[in-house]
């Protein structure tokens, strides 16, 4: 990486940006060969600032679903941009997008819009507390709901008091969920559930029907809000909302990453039971009414339906999964692929320090495939069979290297 454009940018960043980079995209903790800076992207292909091309399986950590630089989404955004983006109030796109979300999302009677996923999850918590007049929020151990103080996974910069009304349970563990609800007593405002368990570095798990029904039952009994955090999985598993797959309807859902194919947009959808409370809280942001993102969201959701994006991602993800399973077997390497096919994580057996995982990813990276060893990966509707087959050529060599170094 020496003498590269990327290395020069990292040097300059160290001087003017604290620690060079913040947050989940800081590559300081992953192998040095991973580029920090990118120059352009098209479809499922990504070019770093040194001109190296990758087939991408991170999709900007989720927001890209139809392909980078999608022409249909860009056209809608460009047309809106020519009219204007932010005004003294919203554009007609706000009403059109709310109508489309209500028509698309199974549990939704109304919608509100923000920018980021953290805006959406925080808005859900506020609506739950306003509606119930209660304080306690249940969240699963290890689940991610955003980077703001009430739910930030790290203690730095927050106080214990910021989380004093959170009570933890284990995902898919009905007894622990019931225990957490009992701990809340008559002060339960809401139960947050991830679309599926997608904790960093952990085996991914679909919610069981029993768990989903228990969460619904607890909320029905207490009047608390059942809140699905669909920020990561939204529109990748089911256009009606991810918990349609277990047949349980939430009261509130938080959305963001993929709604507008990379344009900044967050959303909360809710049912009529929580409509009045949603109308009483004061939530806003300088850019929340931006019409360009909303135009992009309208075009994205329409296109996802038109091309059956969920089906495409599912088939391409399965092609990748089957190929990698066959390679693991052929090279005598033991690993577990979990998560839905369109949002996989690949964890090697006996790999607590993730050395095998990162070796595999680094070897794939060298061969033009961008994967992650611990975070949820993402398929897009722009991945083709040819992209998957090119990927499998790279992962076969990477698997061989894991077998050679770890036996
Ligand atoms: C990314 C994410 C968030 C936070 O979204 P931001 O846009 O980063 O604020 C919340 N919940 C889940 C499940 C996420 O994956």
Short mmCIF file of C-alpha atoms and ligand atoms in Angstrom, two decimals:
data_model
loop_
_atom_site.label_atom_id
_atom_site.label_comp_id
_atom_site.label_asym_id
_atom_site.label_seq_id
_atom_site.Cartn_x
_atom_site.Cartn_y
_atom_site.Cartn_z
CA UNK A 1 0.00 0.00 0.00
CA UNK A 2 3.06 2.27 0.18
CA UNK A 3 3.21 5.01 -2.42
CA UNK A 4 -0.42 4.45 -3.23
CA UNK A 5 -3.03 7.19 -3.55
CA UNK A 6 -4.87 5.51 -0.67
CA UNK A 7 -1.81 5.67 1.61
CA UNK A 8 -1.25 9.34 0.80
CA UNK A 9 -4.88 10.13 1.65
CA UNK A 10 -4.58 8.22 4.92
CA UNK A 11 -1.49 10.27 5.84
CA UNK A 12 -3.28 13.55 5.11
CA UNK A 13 -6.38 12.34 7.01
CA UNK A 14 -4.31 11.63 10.13
CA UNK A 15 -3.51 15.33 10.31
CA UNK A 16 -7.02 16.75 9.87
CA UNK A 17 -9.44 13.98 10.94
CA UNK A 18 -9.37 12.51 14.48
CA UNK A 19 -7.80 9.04 14.25
CA UNK A 20 -7.92 9.37 10.46
CA UNK A 21 -11.44 7.97 10.22
CA UNK A 22 -14.40 7.22 12.49
CA UNK A 23 -17.08 4.56 12.72
CA UNK A 24 -17.76 1.30 10.92
CA UNK A 25 -15.91 2.22 7.74
CA UNK A 26 -12.58 2.76 9.48
CA UNK A 27 -10.38 0.02 8.01
CA UNK A 28 -7.74 0.31 10.74
CA UNK A 29 -8.95 -2.89 12.41
CA UNK A 30 -9.15 -5.03 9.27
CA UNK A 31 -6.26 -6.29 7.10
CA UNK A 32 -3.99 -3.57 5.72
CA UNK A 33 -4.68 -4.54 2.12
CA UNK A 34 -8.24 -3.21 2.40
CA UNK A 35 -8.52 0.21 0.74
CA UNK A 36 -9.94 3.07 2.78
CA UNK A 37 -10.84 5.30 -0.16
CA UNK A 38 -12.92 4.68 -3.27
CA UNK A 39 -13.18 6.54 -6.54
CA UNK A 40 -16.28 5.20 -8.30
CA UNK A 41 -18.82 2.41 -8.51
CA UNK A 42 -21.18 0.94 -11.09
CA UNK A 43 -23.61 -1.97 -10.66
CA UNK A 44 -21.97 -4.33 -8.17
CA UNK A 45 -18.46 -3.16 -9.12
CA UNK A 46 -16.34 -0.83 -7.07
CA UNK A 47 -13.04 0.92 -7.90
CA UNK A 48 -10.66 2.15 -5.20
CA UNK A 49 -8.61 5.34 -5.56
CA UNK A 50 -5.71 3.30 -6.92
CA UNK A 51 -7.84 1.98 -9.76
CA UNK A 52 -8.31 -1.58 -8.48
CA UNK A 53 -11.71 -3.09 -9.30
CA UNK A 54 -13.77 -5.32 -6.99
CA UNK A 55 -16.96 -7.31 -7.18
CA UNK A 56 -18.58 -5.89 -4.06
CA UNK A 57 -20.40 -7.87 -1.38
CA UNK A 58 -20.83 -5.03 1.13
CA UNK A 59 -23.03 -2.69 -0.95
CA UNK A 60 -21.85 0.36 1.05
CA UNK A 61 -22.73 -1.67 4.19
CA UNK A 62 -26.30 -2.05 2.97
CA UNK A 63 -27.65 1.06 1.24
CA UNK A 64 -26.94 -0.10 -2.31
CA UNK A 65 -29.59 -2.63 -3.40
CA UNK A 66 -30.30 -2.08 -7.12
CA UNK A 67 -26.68 -1.43 -8.09
CA UNK A 68 -24.41 1.56 -7.66
CA UNK A 69 -25.21 4.49 -9.92
CA UNK A 70 -28.53 2.94 -11.01
CA UNK A 71 -29.72 4.82 -14.09
CA UNK A 72 -33.45 4.74 -13.23
CA UNK A 73 -32.93 5.99 -9.67
CA UNK A 74 -30.47 8.63 -10.86
CA UNK A 75 -32.91 9.87 -13.51
CA UNK A 76 -35.65 10.35 -10.90
CA UNK A 77 -33.20 12.12 -8.57
CA UNK A 78 -31.85 14.33 -11.39
CA UNK A 79 -35.36 15.36 -12.46
CA UNK A 80 -36.17 16.34 -8.88
CA UNK A 81 -32.83 18.13 -8.46
CA UNK A 82 -33.65 20.28 -11.47
CA UNK A 83 -36.80 21.41 -9.59
CA UNK A 84 -35.07 21.78 -6.23
CA UNK A 85 -34.22 19.64 -3.22
CA UNK A 86 -34.94 21.52 0.01
CA UNK A 87 -37.49 24.28 0.43
CA UNK A 88 -39.35 25.90 3.36
CA UNK A 89 -41.41 22.72 3.51
CA UNK A 90 -41.60 19.34 1.81
CA UNK A 91 -42.41 18.70 -1.84
CA UNK A 92 -45.26 16.55 -3.15
CA UNK A 93 -42.76 13.65 -3.13
CA UNK A 94 -43.30 13.38 0.65
CA UNK A 95 -46.97 12.47 0.25
CA UNK A 96 -46.29 10.18 -2.72
CA UNK A 97 -43.58 8.32 -0.80
CA UNK A 98 -45.74 7.97 2.32
CA UNK A 99 -48.53 6.56 0.10
CA UNK A 100 -46.10 4.11 -1.50
CA UNK A 101 -44.71 2.95 1.86
CA UNK A 102 -48.25 2.42 3.23
CA UNK A 103 -49.18 0.48 0.09
CA UNK A 104 -45.97 -1.61 0.23
CA UNK A 105 -45.40 -2.32 3.92
CA UNK A 106 -47.90 -4.80 5.35
CA UNK A 107 -48.40 -3.34 8.84
CA UNK A 108 -48.22 0.33 7.81
CA UNK A 109 -51.09 2.80 8.12
CA UNK A 110 -48.75 5.82 8.02
CA UNK A 111 -45.11 6.78 7.41
CA UNK A 112 -42.65 9.47 8.52
CA UNK A 113 -39.23 10.20 7.02
CA UNK A 114 -35.78 11.02 8.32
CA UNK A 115 -32.23 10.63 7.01
CA UNK A 116 -30.41 7.87 8.88
CA UNK A 117 -31.30 4.58 10.51
CA UNK A 118 -30.46 5.99 13.93
CA UNK A 119 -33.01 8.76 13.32
CA UNK A 120 -35.62 6.11 12.57
CA UNK A 121 -34.89 3.84 15.57
CA UNK A 122 -34.75 6.84 17.91
CA UNK A 123 -38.07 8.13 16.53
CA UNK A 124 -39.60 4.67 17.17
CA UNK A 125 -38.43 4.72 20.79
CA UNK A 126 -39.91 8.21 21.25
CA UNK A 127 -43.26 7.20 19.74
CA UNK A 128 -43.40 4.09 21.97
CA UNK A 129 -42.74 6.17 25.10
CA UNK A 130 -45.17 8.92 24.10
CA UNK A 131 -47.93 6.42 23.28
CA UNK A 132 -47.58 4.43 26.50
CA UNK A 133 -46.35 7.04 28.95
CA UNK A 134 -43.84 4.39 30.00
CA UNK A 135 -40.05 4.24 29.96
CA UNK A 136 -38.53 0.77 29.58
CA UNK A 137 -37.32 -0.46 26.18
CA UNK A 138 -36.28 -4.09 25.61
CA UNK A 139 -33.32 -4.69 23.28
CA UNK A 140 -31.48 -7.91 22.47
CA UNK A 141 -27.94 -8.49 23.69
CA UNK A 142 -25.52 -7.77 20.82
CA UNK A 143 -28.15 -6.16 18.58
CA UNK A 144 -27.26 -2.93 16.76
CA UNK A 145 -29.86 -0.15 16.57
CA UNK A 146 -27.65 2.84 15.76
CA UNK A 147 -24.82 5.05 16.95
CA UNK A 148 -26.65 7.55 19.17
CA UNK A 149 -26.16 7.50 22.97
CA UNK A 150 -29.32 5.56 23.94
CA UNK A 151 -28.28 2.51 21.87
CA UNK A 152 -24.60 3.01 20.95
CA UNK A 153 -22.82 -0.34 21.35
CA UNK A 154 -19.73 1.31 22.87
CA UNK A 155 -19.53 3.17 26.20
CA UNK A 156 -17.24 5.96 24.93
CA UNK A 157 -18.87 9.35 25.11
CA UNK A 158 -22.13 8.15 26.65
CA UNK A 159 -23.28 7.85 30.25
CA UNK A 160 -24.78 4.86 32.01
CA UNK A 161 -27.85 7.05 32.50
CA UNK A 162 -28.32 7.20 28.72
CA UNK A 163 -29.19 3.47 28.79
CA UNK A 164 -30.78 3.29 32.23
CA UNK A 165 -34.18 2.39 30.76
CA UNK A 166 -32.89 -0.38 28.48
CA UNK A 167 -33.45 -4.00 29.52
CA UNK A 168 -31.61 -6.77 27.67
CA UNK A 169 -32.84 -10.15 26.44
CA UNK A 170 -31.41 -12.82 24.13
CA UNK A 171 -32.77 -12.97 20.58
CA UNK A 172 -34.90 -16.07 19.91
CA UNK A 173 -34.96 -16.89 23.65
CA UNK A 174 -38.60 -16.64 24.73
CA UNK A 175 -37.82 -17.18 28.42
CA UNK A 176 -35.29 -14.35 28.47
CA UNK A 177 -37.70 -12.06 26.63
CA UNK A 178 -40.43 -12.83 29.16
CA UNK A 179 -37.97 -12.24 32.01
CA UNK A 180 -36.99 -8.86 30.56
CA UNK A 181 -40.67 -7.89 30.18
CA UNK A 182 -41.31 -8.95 33.79
CA UNK A 183 -38.33 -6.80 34.89
CA UNK A 184 -39.96 -3.82 33.16
CA UNK A 185 -43.10 -4.43 35.23
CA UNK A 186 -45.79 -1.87 34.45
CA UNK A 187 -43.21 0.49 32.89
CA UNK A 188 -42.78 -1.22 29.47
CA UNK A 189 -42.85 1.18 26.50
CA UNK A 190 -41.45 -0.92 23.66
CA UNK A 191 -39.72 -4.10 22.50
CA UNK A 192 -37.05 -3.70 19.82
CA UNK A 193 -36.37 -6.75 17.65
CA UNK A 194 -33.90 -7.03 14.79
CA UNK A 195 -35.33 -8.25 11.48
CA UNK A 196 -33.14 -11.28 12.13
CA UNK A 197 -30.17 -11.78 14.43
CA UNK A 198 -27.29 -10.17 12.52
CA UNK A 199 -24.86 -9.35 15.34
CA UNK A 200 -21.26 -8.56 14.37
CA UNK A 201 -19.11 -11.70 14.23
CA UNK A 202 -21.97 -14.00 15.25
CA UNK A 203 -23.91 -16.71 13.46
CA UNK A 204 -26.94 -15.03 11.88
CA UNK A 205 -30.37 -16.42 12.82
CA UNK A 206 -33.88 -15.97 11.50
CA UNK A 207 -36.45 -15.22 14.21
CA UNK A 208 -38.39 -18.32 15.23
CA UNK A 209 -42.17 -18.16 14.93
CA UNK A 210 -42.38 -18.89 18.64
CA UNK A 211 -40.12 -15.94 19.51
CA UNK A 212 -41.90 -13.54 17.16
CA UNK A 213 -45.31 -14.54 18.54
CA UNK A 214 -44.06 -14.17 22.13
CA UNK A 215 -42.86 -10.63 21.36
CA UNK A 216 -46.25 -9.82 19.82
CA UNK A 217 -48.08 -11.33 22.81
CA UNK A 218 -46.03 -9.37 25.37
CA UNK A 219 -46.76 -6.11 23.55
CA UNK A 220 -50.46 -6.87 23.11
CA UNK A 221 -50.80 -7.65 26.80
CA UNK A 222 -48.93 -4.56 28.04
CA UNK A 223 -49.82 -2.05 25.33
CA UNK A 224 -46.10 -1.62 24.52
CA UNK A 225 -44.94 -1.11 20.93
CA UNK A 226 -43.43 -4.03 19.03
CA UNK A 227 -40.68 -2.36 16.97
CA UNK A 228 -38.89 -4.19 14.14
CA UNK A 229 -35.53 -2.65 13.28
CA UNK A 230 -35.55 -3.29 9.53
CA UNK A 231 -32.81 -0.73 8.84
CA UNK A 232 -30.34 -3.38 7.64
CA UNK A 233 -32.65 -6.02 6.16
CA UNK A 234 -35.47 -3.80 4.86
CA UNK A 235 -36.53 -4.62 1.27
CA UNK A 236 -33.88 -7.37 1.02
CA UNK A 237 -36.00 -10.17 2.53
CA UNK A 238 -39.61 -9.15 1.81
CA UNK A 239 -41.14 -6.01 0.31
CA UNK A 240 -43.84 -6.02 2.99
CA UNK A 241 -41.31 -5.95 5.85
CA UNK A 242 -38.99 -8.67 7.09
CA UNK A 243 -41.32 -10.06 9.77
CA UNK A 244 -43.87 -10.97 7.10
CA UNK A 245 -41.69 -14.08 6.81
CA UNK A 246 -42.71 -15.14 10.35
CA UNK A 247 -46.27 -13.87 9.98
CA UNK A 248 -46.07 -11.32 12.80
CA UNK A 249 -46.93 -7.66 12.29
CA UNK A 250 -45.02 -5.06 14.30
CA UNK A 251 -46.54 -1.77 15.51
CA UNK A 252 -43.59 0.29 14.30
CA UNK A 253 -40.77 -0.39 11.83
CA UNK A 254 -37.51 1.52 11.40
CA UNK A 255 -36.13 1.68 7.84
CA UNK A 256 -33.21 3.34 6.16
CA UNK A 257 -30.31 1.71 4.37
CA UNK A 258 -31.70 0.45 1.07
CA UNK A 259 -34.93 2.46 0.65
CA UNK A 260 -33.44 4.98 -1.79
CA UNK A 261 -30.50 2.98 -3.19
CA UNK A 262 -27.82 5.13 -1.59
CA UNK A 263 -29.63 8.45 -1.34
CA UNK A 264 -29.97 9.45 2.32
CA UNK A 265 -33.40 8.48 3.63
CA UNK A 266 -34.77 7.01 6.83
CA UNK A 267 -38.37 6.04 7.50
CA UNK A 268 -40.68 4.96 10.28
CA UNK A 269 -43.85 3.10 9.42
CA UNK A 270 -46.56 2.48 11.99
CA UNK A 271 -50.10 1.30 12.56
CA UNK A 272 -53.13 3.32 13.62
CA UNK A 273 -52.68 2.42 17.28
CA UNK A 274 -49.52 4.56 17.34
CA UNK A 275 -50.63 7.29 14.91
CA UNK A 276 -51.72 9.86 17.51
CA UNK A 277 -48.52 9.55 19.56
CA UNK A 278 -46.42 9.81 16.39
CA UNK A 279 -48.22 13.09 15.74
CA UNK A 280 -47.42 14.46 19.19
CA UNK A 281 -43.63 14.03 19.34
CA UNK A 282 -41.34 16.77 18.03
CA UNK A 283 -38.90 15.20 15.60
CA UNK A 284 -37.21 16.94 12.71
CA UNK A 285 -33.97 17.62 10.91
CA UNK A 286 -32.70 20.28 8.53
CA UNK A 287 -32.50 17.78 5.67
CA UNK A 288 -35.33 15.37 6.50
CA UNK A 289 -37.61 16.78 3.80
CA UNK A 290 -35.04 16.68 1.00
CA UNK A 291 -37.02 15.93 -2.16
CA UNK A 292 -34.15 14.39 -4.15
CA UNK A 293 -33.80 11.45 -1.72
CA UNK A 294 -37.56 11.00 -1.72
CA UNK A 295 -37.71 10.96 -5.52
CA UNK A 296 -34.90 8.39 -5.42
CA UNK A 297 -36.86 6.37 -2.84
CA UNK A 298 -39.98 6.37 -5.01
CA UNK A 299 -38.01 5.19 -8.04
CA UNK A 300 -36.12 2.58 -6.01
CA UNK A 301 -39.14 0.95 -4.40
CA UNK A 302 -41.02 0.86 -7.72
CA UNK A 303 -38.05 -0.75 -9.45
CA UNK A 304 -37.49 -3.29 -6.65
CA UNK A 305 -41.07 -4.49 -7.17
CA UNK A 306 -40.85 -4.41 -10.96
CA UNK A 307 -37.73 -6.57 -11.22
CA UNK A 308 -38.43 -8.72 -8.11
CA UNK A 309 -35.19 -7.54 -6.55
CA UNK A 310 -35.69 -9.78 -3.51
CA UNK A 311 -35.87 -12.84 -5.77
CA UNK A 312 -32.77 -11.83 -7.75
CA UNK A 313 -30.71 -11.27 -4.58
CA UNK A 314 -31.96 -14.54 -3.11
CA UNK A 315 -30.98 -16.54 -6.23
CA UNK A 316 -27.56 -14.88 -6.59
CA UNK A 317 -26.89 -15.30 -2.87
CA UNK A 318 -27.80 -18.97 -3.08
CA UNK A 319 -25.49 -19.44 -6.08
CA UNK A 320 -22.64 -17.91 -4.03
CA UNK A 321 -23.53 -19.97 -0.95
CA UNK A 322 -23.69 -23.26 -2.87
CA UNK A 323 -20.38 -22.50 -4.59
CA UNK A 324 -18.58 -21.66 -1.35
CA UNK A 325 -19.99 -24.73 0.40
CA UNK A 326 -18.68 -26.93 -2.43
CA UNK A 327 -15.25 -25.24 -2.25
CA UNK A 328 -15.05 -25.66 1.53
CA UNK A 329 -15.83 -29.35 1.15
CA UNK A 330 -13.34 -29.79 -1.70
CA UNK A 331 -10.53 -28.12 0.28
CA UNK A 332 -11.44 -29.81 3.58
CA UNK A 333 -12.21 -26.50 5.32
CA UNK A 334 -14.99 -26.31 7.90
CA UNK A 335 -17.16 -23.20 7.94
CA UNK A 336 -20.71 -22.06 8.59
CA UNK A 337 -22.67 -19.84 6.24
CA UNK A 338 -25.62 -18.21 7.97
CA UNK A 339 -28.13 -15.44 7.44
CA UNK A 340 -30.53 -15.30 4.52
CA UNK A 341 -28.74 -15.99 1.20
CA UNK A 342 -29.07 -12.30 0.26
CA UNK A 343 -27.41 -11.20 3.54
CA UNK A 344 -24.77 -13.81 4.33
CA UNK A 345 -22.02 -14.10 6.89
CA UNK A 346 -19.29 -16.72 6.50
CA UNK A 347 -17.69 -17.90 9.77
CA UNK A 348 -14.90 -20.47 9.79
CA UNK A 349 -14.86 -23.18 12.50
CA UNK A 350 -12.25 -22.85 15.28
CA UNK A 351 -11.55 -19.27 14.33
CA UNK A 352 -12.19 -17.22 17.49
CA UNK A 353 -9.56 -14.65 16.46
CA UNK A 354 -10.99 -14.54 12.89
CA UNK A 355 -7.56 -15.24 11.38
CA UNK A 356 -8.99 -17.75 8.91
CA UNK A 357 -11.88 -15.46 8.03
CA UNK A 358 -9.65 -12.48 7.31
CA UNK A 359 -7.12 -14.61 5.41
CA UNK A 360 -9.96 -15.85 3.21
CA UNK A 361 -11.24 -12.31 2.63
CA UNK A 362 -7.74 -10.90 2.02
CA UNK A 363 -6.98 -13.58 -0.56
CA UNK A 364 -10.33 -12.87 -2.24
CA UNK A 365 -9.59 -9.11 -2.14
CA UNK A 366 -6.29 -9.67 -3.96
CA UNK A 367 -8.31 -11.35 -6.68
CA UNK A 368 -10.86 -8.56 -7.00
CA UNK A 369 -13.62 -9.57 -4.58
CA UNK A 370 -14.60 -7.36 -1.64
CA UNK A 371 -15.98 -9.38 1.31
CA UNK A 372 -16.06 -9.01 5.10
CA UNK A 373 -15.11 -11.63 7.69
CA UNK A 374 -17.41 -10.61 10.56
CA UNK A 375 -20.07 -8.15 9.35
CA UNK A 376 -23.25 -9.07 7.48
CA UNK A 377 -22.52 -9.04 3.73
CA UNK A 378 -25.04 -7.90 1.11
CA UNK A 379 -26.10 -9.11 -2.30
CA UNK A 380 -27.67 -6.63 -4.71
CA UNK A 381 -30.03 -6.97 -7.64
CA UNK A 382 -27.09 -5.93 -9.86
CA UNK A 383 -25.10 -9.10 -9.10
CA UNK A 384 -25.27 -11.40 -12.12
CA UNK A 385 -24.45 -15.09 -12.47
CA UNK A 386 -21.23 -14.02 -14.22
CA UNK A 387 -20.28 -11.83 -11.21
CA UNK A 388 -20.92 -14.75 -8.84
CA UNK A 389 -18.90 -17.14 -11.01
CA UNK A 390 -16.00 -14.67 -11.20
CA UNK A 391 -16.27 -14.38 -7.40
CA UNK A 392 -16.17 -18.15 -7.01
CA UNK A 393 -12.93 -18.31 -9.02
CA UNK A 394 -11.41 -15.94 -6.47
CA UNK A 395 -12.86 -17.69 -3.42
CA UNK A 396 -11.63 -21.09 -4.65
CA UNK A 397 -8.05 -19.80 -4.58
CA UNK A 398 -8.74 -18.09 -1.23
CA UNK A 399 -10.14 -21.33 0.22
CA UNK A 400 -7.06 -23.21 -1.01
CA UNK A 401 -4.87 -20.72 0.87
CA UNK A 402 -6.89 -21.17 4.09
CA UNK A 403 -6.48 -24.95 3.73
CA UNK A 404 -2.74 -24.59 3.08
CA UNK A 405 -2.09 -22.32 6.08
CA UNK A 406 -4.48 -23.92 8.57
CA UNK A 407 -4.56 -27.55 7.36
C1 LIG B 1 -27.12 0.62 10.19
C2 LIG B 1 -28.13 0.23 11.19
C3 LIG B 1 -28.75 1.18 12.02
C4 LIG B 1 -28.32 2.62 12.04
O1 LIG B 1 -28.47 3.23 10.80
P1 LIG B 1 -27.60 4.54 10.48
O2 LIG B 1 -28.08 4.98 9.15
O3 LIG B 1 -26.17 4.10 10.46
O4 LIG B 1 -27.86 5.54 11.55
C5 LIG B 1 -29.74 0.76 12.86
N1 LIG B 1 -30.12 -0.54 12.90
C6 LIG B 1 -29.55 -1.47 12.13
C7 LIG B 1 -30.04 -2.88 12.21
C8 LIG B 1 -28.53 -1.13 11.25
O5 LIG B 1 -27.95 -2.07 10.50
#
